[in-house]
Amino acid sequence: MDRKRNISMAVIKRLPKYHRYLAELLRNDVDRISSKELSEKIGFTASQIRQDLNCFGDFGQQGYGYNVRELYAQISQILGLSNDYKTAIIGAGNIGQAIANYNRFEKLGFNLEAIFDANPKLLGIRIRDIEIQDIDKLEEYLRSNSIDIGIICVPRVNAQKVCNILVNNGVRGIWNFAPVDLVAPEDVVIENVHLSESLLTLTYLLHEKDEEIEE
Amino acid sequence: MDRKRNISMAVIKRLPKYHRYLAELLRNDVDRISSKELSEKIGFTASQIRQDLNCFGDFGQQGYGYNVRELYAQISQILGLSNDYKTAIIGAGNIGQAIANYNRFEKLGFNLEAIFDANPKLLGIRIRDIEIQDIDKLEEYLRSNSIDIGIICVPRVNAQKVCNILVNNGVRGIWNFAPVDLVAPEDVVIENVHLSESLLTLTYLLHEKDEEIEE
C-alpha cells in the first residue's frame, strides 16, 4: 500500500469511526457511497473525508464514490484488524468483568486468553469459560504464553506495577482503564480509557451551558 | 470568576487531568507547586500549563507557584463539581452494571438514582441498593423525578430511542456508551465513551510500530 508516514493523531482517531460507519453501510447492503453522502452520515465534511482517506492511499473514484466493501476492508487492514490479537485482562473487578463479557471484541479479532486478579474470592471463577487466575502467576504465564494486548483494570495504585510486568514480558499493547498515566518504553503503545475524565468533560460542558442560560 | 469564553475543546479535555493530578498532590500533602514541577508530573509543558490555567482566571503567583488546594477547588468548580448530579443508568448489561458498581463517581458528586433495563430477568435485582426497573417505566419515572445525566448502556440499535426519551423528559446530559453517534438538540450535552474505537486506535498504533520494525 502506498502509505504516507506521519499521519496525525487526529486522523488516526477518526479512522475507527469510518470503520464503524462502513460496517453499518455493509449491514444495510450499501455498495457504494460518495464522500458527500458519507459526510452527511458521519458528520465530517466531504473534503475532510477525502483528505483523511488520501493519507492512506488512493481510495475512491471521481464520480463513482467509494466502494463500501473495499474501503471497509482497507480501513480494517490499516487499523491492524487483519491480524488476530491475544489479550489478557488484569483486574477482574467491575470494569474487568464487563470487558471480559463483551463479545463484540471477539468479532473484531480480539481473543481473550487469560484473566488475572488479586482477590482470592474471584480465583477459579470462570468468565466465558476462562478461569480467573492469581495475579501472582501473571509473570509466569507471560513467560510461556504470548499476549499482544494487556487490559489493565486494576486499582490506580497497582496499575504501574502491572504495566511493568506486562512490558517486561513482551506485551507491546496496553489498554489502560486505571485512572493513572502509565510510563512505558517507546516501543509500547498505551491507549487509555479514563472514565472519570470523560464524565468530568460532560459536567464541564453542562455547567457551561447552565451559565449561558443564566446570563 | 473572570472567565474567558470560547475555551477550546483541547483545553477542556485537559482539565480533568489537572483535576486528577491535583487530587493526587493533595493526597500526598503537597501545598504548592510550580508550573515547572507540575509539568514534570503531568507531561504538559510549563508554558502550556500556564496558558491553560490562564483561560479560566488568574491562578498562581510569580515565584510562588500554585496553591494546590486552591487550584484544585477552583478547577473542581470550573468542572461543575460544586454541584451534585442525579444520574440514571439505562441498560444494566455488562457496562451498565460496571458503572453502577463503580463507587468512585459517587465521591465526585454523582448520585445514581435509578437503573432501567428491558430484560425481564434483571428486573427487581438490586445493584448497590437500587432496584433495576422496567425500561417501559423510564418515561413515567422521568416525569416525576429530575435526572441530570442519563447514562446510556443499551445496545446500539436502541440507543437513539432511549436518548429521545431522556431528552424529551428534561435530561440535559448524556453519557453514551453505545457504539453510535446520537442526535440531540443543541442544549443537550453528549459525551461518548466508544470502547471499540479506543481499542482500534490501539491496534492501529501497534500495527504501525510493527511495520516500522519490519522496514
Short mmCIF file of N, CA and C in Angstrom, two decimals, chain A residues 3-126:
data_model
loop_
_atom_site.label_atom_id
_atom_site.label_comp_id
_atom_site.label_asym_id
_atom_site.label_seq_id
_atom_site.Cartn_x
_atom_site.Cartn_y
_atom_site.Cartn_z
N ARG A 3 1.48 4.00 1.44
CA ARG A 3 1.05 4.63 2.67
C ARG A 3 1.98 5.76 3.07
N LYS A 4 1.39 6.92 3.31
CA LYS A 4 2.22 8.05 3.72
C LYS A 4 2.47 7.99 5.22
N ARG A 5 3.62 8.49 5.61
CA ARG A 5 4.01 8.45 7.03
C ARG A 5 3.50 9.69 7.77
N ASN A 6 3.76 9.75 9.03
CA ASN A 6 3.43 10.90 9.85
C ASN A 6 1.96 11.29 9.77
N ILE A 7 1.10 10.29 9.85
CA ILE A 7 -0.32 10.55 9.92
C ILE A 7 -0.61 11.21 11.28
N SER A 8 -1.39 12.26 11.28
CA SER A 8 -1.63 12.96 12.54
C SER A 8 -2.56 12.13 13.43
N MET A 9 -2.41 12.34 14.74
CA MET A 9 -3.23 11.61 15.72
C MET A 9 -4.71 11.89 15.48
N ALA A 10 -5.03 13.10 15.02
CA ALA A 10 -6.44 13.45 14.78
C ALA A 10 -7.03 12.55 13.70
N VAL A 11 -6.27 12.30 12.63
CA VAL A 11 -6.74 11.41 11.56
C VAL A 11 -6.89 9.99 12.10
N ILE A 12 -5.88 9.54 12.84
CA ILE A 12 -5.91 8.18 13.39
C ILE A 12 -7.14 7.97 14.26
N LYS A 13 -7.45 8.99 15.06
CA LYS A 13 -8.61 8.89 15.97
C LYS A 13 -9.92 8.84 15.20
N ARG A 14 -9.93 9.35 13.96
CA ARG A 14 -11.17 9.32 13.17
C ARG A 14 -11.37 7.99 12.45
N LEU A 15 -10.28 7.25 12.24
CA LEU A 15 -10.37 6.00 11.45
C LEU A 15 -11.37 4.98 12.02
N PRO A 16 -11.35 4.73 13.34
CA PRO A 16 -12.32 3.75 13.87
C PRO A 16 -13.76 4.18 13.62
N LYS A 17 -13.98 5.49 13.53
CA LYS A 17 -15.34 5.97 13.26
C LYS A 17 -15.73 5.66 11.80
N TYR A 18 -14.80 5.85 10.87
CA TYR A 18 -15.05 5.42 9.49
C TYR A 18 -15.38 3.94 9.46
N HIS A 19 -14.57 3.18 10.20
CA HIS A 19 -14.74 1.73 10.24
C HIS A 19 -16.15 1.37 10.72
N ARG A 20 -16.61 2.05 11.75
CA ARG A 20 -17.94 1.77 12.32
C ARG A 20 -19.05 2.12 11.33
N TYR A 21 -18.91 3.29 10.68
CA TYR A 21 -19.96 3.69 9.73
C TYR A 21 -19.99 2.79 8.50
N LEU A 22 -18.81 2.39 8.03
CA LEU A 22 -18.76 1.50 6.87
C LEU A 22 -19.37 0.14 7.21
N ALA A 23 -19.14 -0.35 8.43
CA ALA A 23 -19.74 -1.61 8.86
C ALA A 23 -21.27 -1.49 8.82
N GLU A 24 -21.77 -0.34 9.23
CA GLU A 24 -23.22 -0.15 9.21
C GLU A 24 -23.75 -0.11 7.77
N LEU A 25 -23.02 0.56 6.89
CA LEU A 25 -23.43 0.58 5.47
C LEU A 25 -23.46 -0.83 4.91
N LEU A 26 -22.46 -1.64 5.26
CA LEU A 26 -22.41 -3.04 4.79
C LEU A 26 -23.61 -3.81 5.31
N ARG A 27 -23.92 -3.62 6.58
CA ARG A 27 -25.10 -4.29 7.15
C ARG A 27 -26.37 -3.90 6.40
N ASN A 28 -26.41 -2.67 5.91
CA ASN A 28 -27.58 -2.18 5.18
C ASN A 28 -27.46 -2.40 3.66
N ASP A 29 -26.50 -3.24 3.26
CA ASP A 29 -26.32 -3.59 1.85
C ASP A 29 -26.07 -2.40 0.93
N VAL A 30 -25.39 -1.40 1.42
CA VAL A 30 -25.00 -0.27 0.57
C VAL A 30 -23.67 -0.61 -0.11
N ASP A 31 -23.64 -0.54 -1.45
CA ASP A 31 -22.45 -0.94 -2.21
C ASP A 31 -21.44 0.18 -2.36
N ARG A 32 -21.98 1.37 -2.69
CA ARG A 32 -21.03 2.46 -2.84
C ARG A 32 -21.60 3.76 -2.28
N ILE A 33 -20.71 4.67 -1.97
CA ILE A 33 -21.12 5.91 -1.32
C ILE A 33 -20.17 7.03 -1.71
N SER A 34 -20.72 8.21 -1.95
CA SER A 34 -19.88 9.37 -2.28
C SER A 34 -19.38 9.99 -0.97
N SER A 35 -18.32 10.77 -1.08
CA SER A 35 -17.82 11.44 0.13
C SER A 35 -18.90 12.38 0.68
N LYS A 36 -19.75 12.90 -0.22
CA LYS A 36 -20.81 13.82 0.24
C LYS A 36 -21.85 13.06 1.09
N GLU A 37 -22.26 11.88 0.57
CA GLU A 37 -23.23 11.08 1.33
C GLU A 37 -22.64 10.61 2.67
N LEU A 38 -21.38 10.18 2.60
CA LEU A 38 -20.72 9.71 3.81
C LEU A 38 -20.62 10.86 4.82
N SER A 39 -20.36 12.04 4.29
CA SER A 39 -20.26 13.24 5.11
C SER A 39 -21.56 13.49 5.88
N GLU A 40 -22.70 13.30 5.18
CA GLU A 40 -23.99 13.55 5.85
C GLU A 40 -24.23 12.56 6.99
N LYS A 41 -23.71 11.36 6.82
CA LYS A 41 -23.90 10.35 7.87
C LYS A 41 -22.95 10.57 9.05
N ILE A 42 -21.69 10.79 8.71
CA ILE A 42 -20.64 10.70 9.73
C ILE A 42 -20.37 12.05 10.40
N GLY A 43 -20.79 13.12 9.70
CA GLY A 43 -20.67 14.44 10.32
C GLY A 43 -19.35 15.16 10.07
N PHE A 44 -18.40 14.53 9.36
CA PHE A 44 -17.21 15.25 8.92
C PHE A 44 -17.54 15.87 7.55
N THR A 45 -16.83 16.93 7.15
CA THR A 45 -17.09 17.49 5.82
C THR A 45 -16.56 16.53 4.74
N ALA A 46 -17.15 16.65 3.53
CA ALA A 46 -16.72 15.78 2.42
C ALA A 46 -15.24 15.97 2.13
N SER A 47 -14.77 17.21 2.22
CA SER A 47 -13.36 17.44 1.89
C SER A 47 -12.45 16.86 2.98
N GLN A 48 -12.93 16.91 4.21
CA GLN A 48 -12.20 16.27 5.32
C GLN A 48 -12.07 14.76 5.07
N ILE A 49 -13.17 14.15 4.64
CA ILE A 49 -13.17 12.71 4.38
C ILE A 49 -12.19 12.36 3.26
N ARG A 50 -12.25 13.13 2.18
CA ARG A 50 -11.32 12.85 1.06
C ARG A 50 -9.88 12.99 1.51
N GLN A 51 -9.63 14.05 2.29
CA GLN A 51 -8.28 14.31 2.79
C GLN A 51 -7.80 13.18 3.71
N ASP A 52 -8.68 12.78 4.65
CA ASP A 52 -8.33 11.72 5.59
C ASP A 52 -7.96 10.44 4.84
N LEU A 53 -8.82 10.04 3.92
CA LEU A 53 -8.63 8.74 3.27
C LEU A 53 -7.45 8.79 2.31
N ASN A 54 -7.15 9.99 1.78
CA ASN A 54 -5.98 10.15 0.92
C ASN A 54 -4.67 9.91 1.64
N CYS A 55 -4.68 10.09 2.97
CA CYS A 55 -3.47 9.86 3.76
C CYS A 55 -2.98 8.42 3.59
N PHE A 56 -3.90 7.53 3.26
CA PHE A 56 -3.58 6.10 3.31
C PHE A 56 -3.50 5.46 1.93
N GLY A 57 -3.81 6.22 0.90
CA GLY A 57 -3.74 5.64 -0.44
C GLY A 57 -4.84 6.23 -1.29
N ASP A 58 -4.97 5.71 -2.46
CA ASP A 58 -5.88 6.30 -3.44
C ASP A 58 -7.20 5.54 -3.47
N PHE A 59 -8.02 5.81 -2.47
CA PHE A 59 -9.36 5.21 -2.43
C PHE A 59 -10.30 6.06 -3.29
N GLY A 60 -11.44 5.50 -3.63
CA GLY A 60 -12.50 6.30 -4.25
C GLY A 60 -12.17 6.67 -5.69
N GLN A 61 -13.20 7.01 -6.39
CA GLN A 61 -13.05 7.30 -7.82
C GLN A 61 -13.95 8.49 -8.11
N GLN A 62 -13.42 9.47 -8.81
CA GLN A 62 -14.20 10.65 -9.18
C GLN A 62 -15.51 10.21 -9.86
N GLY A 63 -16.62 10.72 -9.34
CA GLY A 63 -17.92 10.46 -10.00
C GLY A 63 -18.53 9.12 -9.65
N TYR A 64 -17.77 8.26 -8.98
CA TYR A 64 -18.29 6.95 -8.59
C TYR A 64 -18.46 6.88 -7.08
N GLY A 65 -17.52 7.47 -6.40
CA GLY A 65 -17.54 7.41 -4.94
C GLY A 65 -16.71 6.24 -4.45
N TYR A 66 -16.97 5.83 -3.23
CA TYR A 66 -16.21 4.75 -2.62
C TYR A 66 -16.96 3.43 -2.73
N ASN A 67 -16.22 2.39 -3.05
CA ASN A 67 -16.75 1.04 -2.95
C ASN A 67 -16.72 0.66 -1.46
N VAL A 68 -17.90 0.47 -0.88
CA VAL A 68 -18.01 0.34 0.57
C VAL A 68 -17.24 -0.87 1.09
N ARG A 69 -17.43 -2.02 0.41
CA ARG A 69 -16.80 -3.24 0.88
C ARG A 69 -15.27 -3.12 0.85
N GLU A 70 -14.80 -2.54 -0.26
CA GLU A 70 -13.35 -2.40 -0.45
C GLU A 70 -12.75 -1.42 0.58
N LEU A 71 -13.45 -0.30 0.74
CA LEU A 71 -12.96 0.71 1.68
C LEU A 71 -12.96 0.14 3.11
N TYR A 72 -14.02 -0.61 3.43
CA TYR A 72 -14.10 -1.24 4.75
C TYR A 72 -12.92 -2.19 4.97
N ALA A 73 -12.65 -3.00 3.94
CA ALA A 73 -11.56 -3.98 4.04
C ALA A 73 -10.22 -3.25 4.20
N GLN A 74 -10.07 -2.16 3.44
CA GLN A 74 -8.78 -1.47 3.51
C GLN A 74 -8.59 -0.75 4.84
N ILE A 75 -9.66 -0.15 5.34
CA ILE A 75 -9.55 0.52 6.64
C ILE A 75 -9.33 -0.51 7.75
N SER A 76 -9.98 -1.67 7.61
CA SER A 76 -9.73 -2.75 8.59
C SER A 76 -8.25 -3.11 8.62
N GLN A 77 -7.68 -3.19 7.41
CA GLN A 77 -6.27 -3.56 7.33
C GLN A 77 -5.38 -2.46 7.93
N ILE A 78 -5.70 -1.21 7.59
CA ILE A 78 -4.94 -0.09 8.13
C ILE A 78 -5.01 -0.09 9.66
N LEU A 79 -6.16 -0.44 10.19
CA LEU A 79 -6.34 -0.47 11.65
C LEU A 79 -5.69 -1.70 12.28
N GLY A 80 -5.11 -2.53 11.45
CA GLY A 80 -4.44 -3.71 12.00
C GLY A 80 -5.39 -4.85 12.31
N LEU A 81 -6.60 -4.79 11.76
CA LEU A 81 -7.60 -5.81 12.09
C LEU A 81 -7.50 -7.06 11.21
N SER A 82 -6.53 -7.06 10.29
CA SER A 82 -6.31 -8.30 9.54
C SER A 82 -5.55 -9.30 10.41
N ASN A 83 -4.93 -8.79 11.47
CA ASN A 83 -4.31 -9.68 12.46
C ASN A 83 -5.35 -10.08 13.51
N ASP A 84 -5.07 -11.21 14.20
CA ASP A 84 -5.80 -11.50 15.42
C ASP A 84 -4.93 -11.07 16.60
N TYR A 85 -5.57 -10.75 17.68
CA TYR A 85 -4.83 -10.31 18.86
C TYR A 85 -5.18 -11.16 20.06
N LYS A 86 -4.15 -11.58 20.77
CA LYS A 86 -4.36 -12.29 22.03
C LYS A 86 -4.35 -11.28 23.17
N THR A 87 -5.41 -11.31 23.97
CA THR A 87 -5.50 -10.34 25.06
C THR A 87 -5.58 -11.04 26.41
N ALA A 88 -5.17 -10.30 27.43
CA ALA A 88 -5.34 -10.77 28.81
C ALA A 88 -5.86 -9.60 29.63
N ILE A 89 -6.80 -9.89 30.52
CA ILE A 89 -7.35 -8.86 31.40
C ILE A 89 -6.70 -9.01 32.77
N ILE A 90 -6.17 -7.91 33.29
CA ILE A 90 -5.60 -7.94 34.63
C ILE A 90 -6.47 -7.05 35.51
N GLY A 91 -7.13 -7.67 36.44
CA GLY A 91 -8.11 -6.99 37.28
C GLY A 91 -9.52 -7.38 36.88
N ALA A 92 -10.13 -8.27 37.65
CA ALA A 92 -11.46 -8.77 37.29
C ALA A 92 -12.54 -8.16 38.18
N GLY A 93 -12.40 -6.87 38.46
CA GLY A 93 -13.46 -6.14 39.17
C GLY A 93 -14.57 -5.78 38.19
N ASN A 94 -15.27 -4.69 38.49
CA ASN A 94 -16.43 -4.30 37.67
C ASN A 94 -16.09 -4.14 36.20
N ILE A 95 -15.11 -3.29 35.94
CA ILE A 95 -14.78 -2.99 34.54
C ILE A 95 -14.15 -4.21 33.87
N GLY A 96 -13.24 -4.88 34.57
CA GLY A 96 -12.58 -6.06 34.00
C GLY A 96 -13.60 -7.12 33.59
N GLN A 97 -14.57 -7.36 34.45
CA GLN A 97 -15.59 -8.37 34.13
C GLN A 97 -16.46 -7.91 32.96
N ALA A 98 -16.78 -6.62 32.93
CA ALA A 98 -17.60 -6.11 31.83
C ALA A 98 -16.89 -6.30 30.49
N ILE A 99 -15.60 -5.99 30.48
CA ILE A 99 -14.81 -6.14 29.24
C ILE A 99 -14.74 -7.63 28.86
N ALA A 100 -14.53 -8.48 29.86
CA ALA A 100 -14.42 -9.92 29.60
C ALA A 100 -15.71 -10.47 29.00
N ASN A 101 -16.84 -9.92 29.43
CA ASN A 101 -18.14 -10.42 28.98
C ASN A 101 -18.59 -9.83 27.64
N TYR A 102 -17.88 -8.83 27.16
CA TYR A 102 -18.31 -8.06 26.00
C TYR A 102 -17.89 -8.82 24.73
N ASN A 103 -18.82 -9.46 24.05
CA ASN A 103 -18.43 -10.34 22.95
C ASN A 103 -18.15 -9.61 21.63
N ARG A 104 -18.44 -8.33 21.61
CA ARG A 104 -18.19 -7.54 20.40
C ARG A 104 -16.71 -7.57 19.99
N PHE A 105 -15.83 -7.59 21.01
CA PHE A 105 -14.40 -7.52 20.70
C PHE A 105 -13.91 -8.78 19.99
N GLU A 106 -14.51 -9.91 20.34
CA GLU A 106 -14.12 -11.17 19.72
C GLU A 106 -14.36 -11.12 18.21
N LYS A 107 -15.50 -10.55 17.84
CA LYS A 107 -15.85 -10.45 16.42
C LYS A 107 -14.83 -9.63 15.64
N LEU A 108 -14.18 -8.71 16.34
CA LEU A 108 -13.17 -7.87 15.68
C LEU A 108 -11.80 -8.55 15.66
N GLY A 109 -11.70 -9.73 16.24
CA GLY A 109 -10.43 -10.46 16.20
C GLY A 109 -9.62 -10.41 17.48
N PHE A 110 -10.27 -10.00 18.58
CA PHE A 110 -9.57 -9.95 19.86
C PHE A 110 -9.96 -11.18 20.68
N ASN A 111 -8.99 -12.03 20.92
CA ASN A 111 -9.27 -13.27 21.65
C ASN A 111 -8.75 -13.19 23.07
N LEU A 112 -9.69 -13.24 24.00
CA LEU A 112 -9.32 -13.18 25.41
C LEU A 112 -8.74 -14.53 25.83
N GLU A 113 -7.49 -14.51 26.30
CA GLU A 113 -6.78 -15.75 26.63
C GLU A 113 -6.71 -16.01 28.13
N ALA A 114 -6.69 -14.95 28.92
CA ALA A 114 -6.50 -15.15 30.37
C ALA A 114 -7.02 -13.94 31.14
N ILE A 115 -7.41 -14.22 32.39
CA ILE A 115 -7.86 -13.16 33.31
C ILE A 115 -7.15 -13.37 34.64
N PHE A 116 -6.67 -12.27 35.21
CA PHE A 116 -5.95 -12.34 36.48
C PHE A 116 -6.56 -11.38 37.50
N ASP A 117 -6.53 -11.78 38.76
CA ASP A 117 -6.96 -10.88 39.82
C ASP A 117 -6.24 -11.23 41.11
N ALA A 118 -6.20 -10.26 42.04
CA ALA A 118 -5.53 -10.48 43.32
C ALA A 118 -6.50 -10.97 44.39
N ASN A 119 -7.78 -10.84 44.14
CA ASN A 119 -8.80 -11.18 45.14
C ASN A 119 -9.03 -12.70 45.19
N PRO A 120 -8.68 -13.33 46.34
CA PRO A 120 -8.80 -14.79 46.45
C PRO A 120 -10.22 -15.27 46.17
N LYS A 121 -11.22 -14.42 46.47
CA LYS A 121 -12.61 -14.82 46.26
C LYS A 121 -12.95 -15.01 44.79
N LEU A 122 -12.20 -14.37 43.93
CA LEU A 122 -12.52 -14.45 42.49
C LEU A 122 -11.79 -15.59 41.80
N LEU A 123 -10.74 -16.11 42.46
CA LEU A 123 -9.90 -17.11 41.78
C LEU A 123 -10.71 -18.37 41.50
N GLY A 124 -10.55 -18.90 40.31
CA GLY A 124 -11.26 -20.11 39.92
C GLY A 124 -12.61 -19.85 39.26
N ILE A 125 -13.19 -18.67 39.49
CA ILE A 125 -14.45 -18.33 38.81
C ILE A 125 -14.17 -18.23 37.32
N ARG A 126 -15.13 -18.68 36.51
CA ARG A 126 -14.94 -18.64 35.07
C ARG A 126 -15.81 -17.55 34.44
#
